[in-house]
Amino acid sequence: MTTREAVDVQEYFAEKARSYDERGRGFFGELSDELLWTALEQSVLTRLPPGFSFLEPGGGTGKWSCRVAIERPDATGVLYDMTPEMLTLAEGRSARHGYADRVTHGLGRVETAAEHFGHRRFDLILNTHHVLGFVDDPAAVVRSLATLLTENGVMASFLPSRWYAASLDLAAGRVEDAEVSLTGERWVRAAEPYRHLFTPGEIRAIHYAAGLTVDLLVGFPSLVLPDTRLGAASGAPSTEEYLSDGAVFRRVLNMEKELLVDPDSAARGASLFVVASRSPWRAVQRRGQAAAARQVPFDPPLPGRLSS
């Protein structure tokens, strides 16, 4: 990413800071947030040790750090963001909710997190807000962040979907924009300054190259899509209209939750959610390769008797 592009990203989020967590995203955005929190509760928080530590690069105003800190009062963490305006709001939030002594805040770009925190290790690295979609080389960022994980650490990421972007482009009749979206380099019609869009296969490859095993890869929302011209033309109520009914919202949320454990949901999810961890057998393989390079004997442990 050039200096100008980095400034563009920072300026966008600085301008959006104060309204970032408001319901400007609509009921569809609220649905997505509820599904993300459910996925975090079911697939991430339950596997973390007591007193775990976390890092949230690109954490913005601290919405997700706040939920983690409140849900797990034993946790400590760091929110790291490139936008001073976002950090100011995040610090205020931590003070209001009483976890300022457990969550600290740092200024910097996600690309520099590994260098900044090189002396520390975290049980959880939480990439929310599509943060990996705003960097030019997400594979390099994932590799660098993986070095900050503890031996049994977990990385959870919320990512923009390439296929979803293209489907919305085509629903609006923008074929040229869809072709650009499918390159993964840009989402022309989005207000956000995306630098990268992802496919499920690419996500698996990126994490494998970083020495991580993908434990879960799903997509959501999968059943509900934002309003398109097709819906408007048919005379059907818009997505926002029917989701504004609280009872309907809860029914749709329950339907979407049923798909959170189905890996096939990644094919049509509006966003992609991946949970990855260090593979113990990959660690054994690395130790074996190191032993071979030193020309010393190496006896791999038997299955079920892996050591750290």
Tab-separated table of C-alpha atoms in Angstrom:
chain	number	residue	atom	x	y	z
A	1	MET	CA	0.000	0.000	0.000
A	2	THR	CA	1.359	3.399	-0.949
A	3	THR	CA	1.594	6.231	1.559
A	4	ARG	CA	-1.298	7.991	-0.192
A	5	GLU	CA	-3.486	4.870	-0.025
A	6	ALA	CA	-2.690	4.402	3.674
A	7	VAL	CA	-3.683	7.999	4.312
A	8	ASP	CA	-6.928	7.450	2.381
A	9	VAL	CA	-7.835	4.501	4.619
A	10	GLN	CA	-6.964	6.451	7.770
A	11	GLU	CA	-8.916	9.513	6.647
A	12	TYR	CA	-11.975	7.392	5.863
A	13	PHE	CA	-12.075	5.888	9.356
A	14	ALA	CA	-11.252	9.188	11.039
A	15	GLU	CA	-14.292	10.735	9.359
A	16	LYS	CA	-16.496	7.775	10.295
A	17	ALA	CA	-15.272	7.449	13.896
A	18	ARG	CA	-18.175	9.063	15.753
A	19	SER	CA	-20.915	7.327	13.783
A	20	TYR	CA	-19.067	4.025	13.323
A	21	ASP	CA	-21.066	1.975	15.832
A	22	GLU	CA	-24.442	3.612	15.298
A	23	ARG	CA	-27.291	1.918	13.471
A	24	GLY	CA	-26.243	3.526	10.212
A	25	ARG	CA	-25.533	-0.012	8.983
A	26	GLY	CA	-29.204	-0.836	9.381
A	27	PHE	CA	-30.857	-4.016	10.576
A	28	PHE	CA	-28.821	-6.085	8.121
A	29	GLY	CA	-25.652	-4.834	9.835
A	30	GLU	CA	-27.176	-5.556	13.242
A	31	LEU	CA	-27.967	-9.099	12.101
A	32	SER	CA	-24.382	-9.560	10.957
A	33	ASP	CA	-23.069	-8.301	14.314
A	34	GLU	CA	-25.264	-10.721	16.255
A	35	LEU	CA	-24.061	-13.621	14.120
A	36	LEU	CA	-20.423	-12.607	14.572
A	37	TRP	CA	-20.836	-12.491	18.341
A	38	THR	CA	-22.557	-15.892	18.326
A	39	ALA	CA	-19.672	-17.329	16.289
A	40	LEU	CA	-17.133	-15.846	18.703
A	41	GLU	CA	-18.976	-17.230	21.725
A	42	GLN	CA	-19.397	-20.716	20.288
A	43	SER	CA	-16.132	-21.204	18.429
A	44	VAL	CA	-13.546	-18.969	20.112
A	45	LEU	CA	-14.241	-17.861	23.683
A	46	THR	CA	-15.107	-21.366	24.868
A	47	ARG	CA	-11.666	-22.699	23.925
A	48	LEU	CA	-9.561	-19.972	25.533
A	49	PRO	CA	-7.851	-20.530	28.913
A	50	PRO	CA	-8.727	-18.625	32.096
A	51	GLY	CA	-7.052	-15.228	32.158
A	52	PHE	CA	-6.381	-15.257	28.423
A	53	SER	CA	-4.794	-12.343	26.589
A	54	PHE	CA	-5.986	-10.921	23.288
A	55	LEU	CA	-4.890	-8.476	20.601
A	56	GLU	CA	-7.395	-6.710	18.351
A	57	PRO	CA	-5.556	-5.019	15.478
A	58	GLY	CA	-7.738	-2.506	13.679
A	59	GLY	CA	-10.164	-2.621	16.601
A	60	GLY	CA	-11.678	0.792	15.859
A	61	THR	CA	-13.846	2.226	18.609
A	62	GLY	CA	-13.573	-0.930	20.698
A	63	LYS	CA	-17.001	-2.454	20.136
A	64	TRP	CA	-15.689	-6.030	20.039
A	65	SER	CA	-12.972	-5.581	22.655
A	66	CYS	CA	-15.714	-4.240	24.910
A	67	ARG	CA	-17.921	-7.287	24.426
A	68	VAL	CA	-15.002	-9.658	25.016
A	69	ALA	CA	-13.841	-7.771	28.127
A	70	ILE	CA	-17.348	-7.728	29.615
A	71	GLU	CA	-18.100	-11.349	28.754
A	72	ARG	CA	-14.744	-12.520	30.103
A	73	PRO	CA	-13.720	-10.317	33.069
A	74	ASP	CA	-10.634	-12.514	33.504
A	75	ALA	CA	-9.250	-11.455	30.106
A	76	THR	CA	-6.669	-8.776	29.350
A	77	GLY	CA	-6.019	-7.283	25.961
A	78	VAL	CA	-4.719	-4.638	23.607
A	79	LEU	CA	-6.671	-2.710	20.981
A	80	TYR	CA	-4.351	-1.475	18.217
A	81	ASP	CA	-5.634	0.959	15.584
A	82	MET	CA	-4.189	3.430	13.094
A	83	THR	CA	-6.803	6.157	13.675
A	84	PRO	CA	-6.413	8.449	16.701
A	85	GLU	CA	-10.083	9.416	16.553
A	86	MET	CA	-11.098	5.768	16.863
A	87	LEU	CA	-8.718	5.186	19.761
A	88	THR	CA	-10.079	8.174	21.675
A	89	LEU	CA	-13.574	6.698	21.499
A	90	ALA	CA	-12.289	3.228	22.406
A	91	GLU	CA	-10.531	4.590	25.495
A	92	GLY	CA	-13.703	6.389	26.548
A	93	ARG	CA	-15.685	3.203	26.121
A	94	SER	CA	-13.273	1.192	28.261
A	95	ALA	CA	-13.517	3.802	31.031
A	96	ARG	CA	-17.328	3.859	30.934
A	97	HIS	CA	-17.614	0.082	31.087
A	98	GLY	CA	-14.983	-0.427	33.751
A	99	TYR	CA	-12.302	-2.449	31.990
A	100	ALA	CA	-9.695	0.269	31.366
A	101	ASP	CA	-7.343	-1.518	33.766
A	102	ARG	CA	-7.487	-4.670	31.621
A	103	VAL	CA	-7.507	-3.378	28.014
A	104	THR	CA	-4.858	-0.960	26.793
A	105	HIS	CA	-4.758	0.944	23.503
A	106	GLY	CA	-1.983	1.460	20.963
A	107	LEU	CA	-1.657	3.562	17.824
A	108	GLY	CA	-0.384	1.900	14.666
A	109	ARG	CA	-1.195	0.033	11.460
A	110	VAL	CA	-2.032	-3.654	11.442
A	111	GLU	CA	1.008	-4.231	9.220
A	112	THR	CA	3.273	-3.064	12.064
A	113	ALA	CA	1.606	-4.981	14.904
A	114	ALA	CA	4.088	-7.871	14.885
A	115	GLU	CA	7.009	-5.472	15.060
A	116	HIS	CA	5.355	-3.383	17.769
A	117	PHE	CA	4.399	-6.359	19.961
A	118	GLY	CA	7.235	-8.691	19.009
A	119	HIS	CA	8.128	-9.293	22.658
A	120	ARG	CA	4.590	-10.413	23.577
A	121	ARG	CA	2.380	-13.424	22.876
A	122	PHE	CA	-1.424	-13.556	22.820
A	123	ASP	CA	-3.927	-16.385	23.252
A	124	LEU	CA	-6.292	-14.690	20.817
A	125	ILE	CA	-5.756	-12.395	17.847
A	126	LEU	CA	-9.088	-10.945	16.770
A	127	ASN	CA	-9.295	-9.356	13.316
A	128	THR	CA	-12.703	-7.667	13.166
A	129	HIS	CA	-14.185	-4.862	11.028
A	130	HIS	CA	-12.898	-6.518	7.821
A	131	VAL	CA	-9.479	-5.150	8.806
A	132	LEU	CA	-7.588	-7.610	6.586
A	133	GLY	CA	-9.569	-6.276	3.638
A	134	PHE	CA	-7.881	-2.880	4.001
A	135	VAL	CA	-4.315	-4.083	3.482
A	136	ASP	CA	-2.605	-4.863	0.180
A	137	ASP	CA	-0.932	-8.090	1.305
A	138	PRO	CA	-3.184	-9.898	3.788
A	139	ALA	CA	-1.077	-13.066	3.517
A	140	ALA	CA	1.961	-11.193	4.829
A	141	VAL	CA	-0.098	-9.656	7.631
A	142	VAL	CA	-1.490	-13.035	8.718
A	143	ARG	CA	2.031	-14.506	8.694
A	144	SER	CA	3.311	-11.683	10.855
A	145	LEU	CA	0.381	-11.813	13.282
A	146	ALA	CA	0.749	-15.581	13.627
A	147	THR	CA	4.162	-15.022	15.221
A	148	LEU	CA	2.389	-13.283	18.120
A	149	LEU	CA	0.252	-16.306	19.022
A	150	THR	CA	0.948	-18.516	22.002
A	151	GLU	CA	1.583	-22.195	21.274
A	152	ASN	CA	-2.137	-22.948	21.633
A	153	GLY	CA	-3.273	-19.543	20.415
A	154	VAL	CA	-6.239	-18.836	18.164
A	155	MET	CA	-6.672	-16.319	15.356
A	156	ALA	CA	-10.228	-15.306	14.435
A	157	SER	CA	-10.893	-13.077	11.432
A	158	PHE	CA	-13.962	-11.464	9.881
A	159	LEU	CA	-13.385	-10.913	6.164
A	160	PRO	CA	-15.121	-9.381	3.124
A	161	SER	CA	-16.315	-11.935	0.567
A	162	ARG	CA	-15.297	-11.570	-3.068
A	163	TRP	CA	-18.290	-13.536	-4.335
A	164	TYR	CA	-20.768	-11.572	-2.267
A	165	ALA	CA	-19.388	-8.287	-3.604
A	166	ALA	CA	-19.732	-9.497	-7.186
A	167	SER	CA	-23.277	-10.772	-6.574
A	168	LEU	CA	-24.376	-7.351	-5.303
A	169	ASP	CA	-22.698	-5.694	-8.286
A	170	LEU	CA	-24.631	-7.931	-10.686
A	171	ALA	CA	-27.896	-7.425	-8.784
A	172	ALA	CA	-27.459	-3.710	-9.479
A	173	GLY	CA	-26.744	-4.397	-13.138
A	174	ARG	CA	-23.075	-3.372	-12.834
A	175	VAL	CA	-21.281	-6.100	-14.809
A	176	GLU	CA	-18.019	-4.165	-15.084
A	177	ASP	CA	-17.937	-3.627	-11.322
A	178	ALA	CA	-18.553	-7.335	-10.739
A	179	GLU	CA	-15.574	-8.175	-12.921
A	180	VAL	CA	-13.402	-5.880	-10.796
A	181	SER	CA	-14.734	-7.397	-7.563
A	182	LEU	CA	-13.866	-10.884	-8.785
A	183	THR	CA	-10.226	-9.860	-9.107
A	184	GLY	CA	-10.267	-9.420	-5.329
A	185	GLU	CA	-8.388	-6.136	-5.583
A	186	ARG	CA	-11.224	-3.663	-5.119
A	187	TRP	CA	-14.954	-3.282	-4.464
A	188	VAL	CA	-15.923	-0.366	-6.669
A	189	ARG	CA	-19.436	0.151	-5.309
A	190	ALA	CA	-18.493	0.013	-1.616
A	191	ALA	CA	-18.012	3.214	0.339
A	192	GLU	CA	-15.203	1.587	2.326
A	193	PRO	CA	-11.707	1.733	0.786
A	194	TYR	CA	-11.243	-2.019	0.402
A	195	ARG	CA	-7.881	-3.248	-0.868
A	196	HIS	CA	-8.696	-6.957	-0.868
A	197	LEU	CA	-11.705	-9.293	-1.085
A	198	PHE	CA	-11.455	-12.996	-0.202
A	199	THR	CA	-12.586	-16.449	-1.309
A	200	PRO	CA	-12.795	-19.474	1.031
A	201	GLY	CA	-10.000	-21.275	-0.810
A	202	GLU	CA	-7.710	-18.264	-0.606
A	203	ILE	CA	-8.354	-17.971	3.138
A	204	ARG	CA	-7.326	-21.587	3.692
A	205	ALA	CA	-4.158	-21.107	1.649
A	206	ILE	CA	-3.191	-17.902	3.477
A	207	HIS	CA	-3.511	-19.526	6.894
A	208	TYR	CA	-1.734	-22.718	5.876
A	209	ALA	CA	1.186	-20.664	4.569
A	210	ALA	CA	1.317	-18.927	7.967
A	211	GLY	CA	1.635	-22.266	9.767
A	212	LEU	CA	-1.976	-22.266	10.937
A	213	THR	CA	-4.739	-24.843	10.631
A	214	VAL	CA	-8.231	-23.623	9.721
A	215	ASP	CA	-10.578	-25.026	12.368
A	216	LEU	CA	-13.721	-23.260	11.142
A	217	LEU	CA	-14.614	-21.348	7.984
A	218	VAL	CA	-18.200	-20.164	7.535
A	219	GLY	CA	-20.072	-17.250	5.998
A	220	PHE	CA	-22.900	-15.060	7.232
A	221	PRO	CA	-25.494	-13.752	6.794
A	222	SER	CA	-26.208	-16.519	4.275
A	223	LEU	CA	-29.975	-16.415	3.847
A	224	VAL	CA	-30.551	-12.664	3.936
A	225	LEU	CA	-29.184	-10.195	1.426
A	226	PRO	CA	-29.389	-6.395	1.434
A	227	ASP	CA	-32.038	-4.774	-0.705
A	228	THR	CA	-31.570	-5.100	-4.457
A	229	ARG	CA	-33.474	-3.923	-7.489
A	230	LEU	CA	-34.964	-7.396	-7.864
A	231	GLY	CA	-36.707	-7.152	-4.488
A	232	ALA	CA	-37.961	-3.650	-5.183
A	233	ALA	CA	-39.318	-4.617	-8.601
A	234	SER	CA	-41.335	-7.538	-7.217
A	235	GLY	CA	-43.174	-5.343	-4.731
A	236	ALA	CA	-41.880	-7.403	-1.796
A	237	PRO	CA	-40.950	-5.605	1.446
A	238	SER	CA	-37.334	-4.545	1.624
A	239	THR	CA	-34.836	-6.365	3.834
A	240	GLU	CA	-34.704	-3.415	6.212
A	241	GLU	CA	-38.496	-3.257	6.383
A	242	TYR	CA	-39.086	-6.853	7.401
A	243	LEU	CA	-36.047	-7.021	9.710
A	244	SER	CA	-37.356	-3.951	11.548
A	245	ASP	CA	-40.041	-6.186	13.046
A	246	GLY	CA	-38.431	-7.515	16.237
A	247	ALA	CA	-40.179	-10.890	16.107
A	248	VAL	CA	-39.194	-11.407	12.465
A	249	PHE	CA	-35.621	-10.335	13.219
A	250	ARG	CA	-35.338	-13.010	15.943
A	251	ARG	CA	-36.763	-15.712	13.660
A	252	VAL	CA	-34.352	-14.833	10.869
A	253	LEU	CA	-31.463	-14.693	13.354
A	254	ASN	CA	-32.318	-18.202	14.562
A	255	MET	CA	-32.382	-19.502	10.987
A	256	GLU	CA	-28.996	-17.928	10.278
A	257	LYS	CA	-27.513	-19.346	13.495
A	258	GLU	CA	-28.326	-22.872	12.319
A	259	LEU	CA	-25.881	-22.381	9.440
A	260	LEU	CA	-22.975	-21.205	11.571
A	261	VAL	CA	-21.615	-24.745	11.903
A	262	ASP	CA	-22.044	-25.597	8.216
A	263	PRO	CA	-18.822	-24.987	6.251
A	264	ASP	CA	-20.817	-24.794	3.023
A	265	SER	CA	-22.247	-21.472	4.234
A	266	ALA	CA	-18.936	-19.855	3.288
A	267	ALA	CA	-19.939	-20.117	-0.352
A	268	ARG	CA	-22.774	-17.599	-0.005
A	269	GLY	CA	-22.061	-15.640	3.162
A	270	ALA	CA	-21.991	-11.852	2.999
A	271	SER	CA	-18.839	-11.980	5.140
A	272	LEU	CA	-16.440	-14.810	5.912
A	273	PHE	CA	-15.434	-15.904	9.402
A	274	VAL	CA	-12.368	-18.032	9.983
A	275	VAL	CA	-10.935	-19.531	13.151
A	276	ALA	CA	-7.384	-20.833	12.861
A	277	SER	CA	-4.855	-22.186	15.309
A	278	ARG	CA	-1.388	-23.594	15.486
A	279	SER	CA	-1.389	-27.217	14.378
A	280	PRO	CA	0.509	-29.449	16.811
A	281	TRP	CA	1.548	-31.769	13.997
A	282	ARG	CA	2.796	-28.833	11.944
A	283	ALA	CA	4.940	-27.915	14.976
A	284	VAL	CA	6.270	-31.493	15.113
A	285	GLN	CA	7.049	-31.305	11.410
A	286	ARG	CA	8.976	-28.045	11.887
A	287	ARG	CA	10.994	-29.565	14.732
A	288	GLY	CA	11.779	-32.569	12.532
A	289	GLN	CA	12.927	-30.332	9.694
A	290	ALA	CA	15.122	-28.359	12.093
A	291	ALA	CA	16.640	-31.575	13.434
A	292	ALA	CA	17.340	-32.783	9.899
A	293	ALA	CA	19.063	-29.515	9.077
A	294	ARG	CA	21.290	-29.990	12.132
A	295	GLN	CA	21.758	-33.686	11.269
A	296	VAL	CA	20.623	-34.848	14.696
A	297	PRO	CA	18.183	-37.689	15.508
A	298	PHE	CA	14.511	-36.796	15.888
A	299	ASP	CA	11.782	-39.154	17.159
A	300	PRO	CA	8.303	-37.696	16.600
A	301	PRO	CA	5.838	-38.265	19.436
A	302	LEU	CA	3.096	-40.841	19.077
A	303	PRO	CA	-0.422	-39.571	18.309
A	304	GLY	CA	-2.106	-38.436	21.497
A	305	ARG	CA	1.233	-37.660	23.133
A	306	LEU	CA	2.120	-34.394	21.469
A	307	SER	CA	4.207	-32.026	23.546
A	308	SER	CA	4.639	-28.320	23.172
